[in-house]
Amino acid sequence: YEDGGYGGILTPAGVLGCYFCSPSEAVSAVEPSVYDVKTIPIIVNAVANTPRITSPYSSGASAIVPEDAGGWLDGVSIFDPDDSEAAMTIQLWVEKGLVSLREPPPESLTFTVGDGDMDQYIVANGPLSAINTALSGLRYSPESDFTYLNSGGALDYLHIFVEDHTDEFI
């Protein structure tokens, strides 16, 4: 019973289902009661959950590739708990070598930096499924003769940054 929040006086002749509110000892009416009823609308805002980069190279594991040949970096993908087709931006960059995505990249993927083939830095926008398709052919190519003579190998890093654009449209 919405009354606009101003309160009122209710004079019932008995309240159905309320043992303590029922008239007792043959009294035919319940004393008037003071009441107030208010309905409060609640709006639940959508909040985008953070996308996750999954890879077998987590927890300190390294990818090992041969000098002057490079190698595939299998198993890298993005997971979004909100939407498998969310609009995303992905950035990939390496410090010394070059990185490539699956060739040809999906048509729904738009490159703003690089073209996805032998780039040091890549920025691409598109649906999550297109990004994961492109990552299915992720390849690293080191610089020519990129090793340190005394260490038996050299270290480079592949950095991956992903941004979910779903919350921009909420």
Short mmCIF file of N, CA and C in Angstrom, two decimals, residues 1-3 6-16 18 21 29-37:
data_model
loop_
_atom_site.label_atom_id
_atom_site.label_comp_id
_atom_site.label_asym_id
_atom_site.label_seq_id
_atom_site.Cartn_x
_atom_site.Cartn_y
_atom_site.Cartn_z
N TYR A 1 0.84 -1.17 0.00
CA TYR A 1 0.00 0.00 0.00
C TYR A 1 0.89 1.23 0.00
N GLU A 2 1.10 1.80 -1.13
CA GLU A 2 1.95 2.99 -1.25
C GLU A 2 1.13 4.22 -0.90
N ASP A 3 1.63 5.04 0.01
CA ASP A 3 0.91 6.24 0.38
C ASP A 3 1.72 7.49 0.08
N TYR A 6 3.79 9.60 3.31
CA TYR A 6 3.27 10.55 4.29
C TYR A 6 2.65 9.89 5.50
N GLY A 7 2.53 8.60 5.52
CA GLY A 7 1.95 7.91 6.66
C GLY A 7 0.44 7.99 6.63
N GLY A 8 -0.21 7.33 7.57
CA GLY A 8 -1.66 7.35 7.63
C GLY A 8 -2.15 6.55 8.81
N ILE A 9 -3.43 6.46 8.95
CA ILE A 9 -4.02 5.68 10.02
C ILE A 9 -4.87 4.61 9.39
N LEU A 10 -4.63 3.39 9.82
CA LEU A 10 -5.35 2.24 9.30
C LEU A 10 -6.29 1.73 10.39
N THR A 11 -7.53 1.56 10.03
CA THR A 11 -8.49 1.04 11.00
C THR A 11 -9.05 -0.27 10.45
N PRO A 12 -8.37 -1.37 10.73
CA PRO A 12 -8.84 -2.64 10.21
C PRO A 12 -9.91 -3.24 11.11
N ALA A 13 -10.66 -4.14 10.57
CA ALA A 13 -11.64 -4.88 11.36
C ALA A 13 -11.10 -6.26 11.68
N GLY A 14 -9.82 -6.41 11.69
CA GLY A 14 -9.15 -7.68 11.91
C GLY A 14 -8.14 -7.86 10.79
N VAL A 15 -7.02 -8.47 11.06
CA VAL A 15 -5.98 -8.65 10.06
C VAL A 15 -5.86 -10.14 9.76
N LEU A 16 -6.16 -10.53 8.55
CA LEU A 16 -6.13 -11.92 8.14
C LEU A 16 -4.72 -12.48 8.22
N CYS A 18 -2.76 -12.81 10.85
CA CYS A 18 -1.92 -12.29 11.93
C CYS A 18 -2.54 -12.65 13.27
N CYS A 21 -2.63 -9.80 15.72
CA CYS A 21 -3.42 -8.65 15.29
C CYS A 21 -4.91 -8.93 15.33
N ALA A 29 -13.34 -5.09 16.63
CA ALA A 29 -12.44 -4.27 15.82
C ALA A 29 -11.08 -4.17 16.49
N VAL A 30 -10.08 -3.97 15.70
CA VAL A 30 -8.72 -3.76 16.20
C VAL A 30 -8.52 -2.27 16.34
N GLU A 31 -7.79 -1.88 17.34
CA GLU A 31 -7.51 -0.47 17.54
C GLU A 31 -6.83 0.10 16.29
N PRO A 32 -7.09 1.35 15.99
CA PRO A 32 -6.41 1.97 14.84
C PRO A 32 -4.89 1.90 15.04
N SER A 33 -4.13 1.74 13.93
CA SER A 33 -2.67 1.72 14.00
C SER A 33 -2.11 2.80 13.09
N VAL A 34 -0.95 3.28 13.42
CA VAL A 34 -0.26 4.27 12.60
C VAL A 34 0.71 3.50 11.72
N TYR A 35 0.76 3.86 10.45
CA TYR A 35 1.65 3.13 9.55
C TYR A 35 2.26 4.08 8.52
N ASP A 36 3.29 3.59 7.87
CA ASP A 36 3.93 4.29 6.75
C ASP A 36 4.49 3.22 5.84
N VAL A 37 4.27 3.35 4.56
CA VAL A 37 4.76 2.39 3.59
C VAL A 37 5.46 3.17 2.50
#
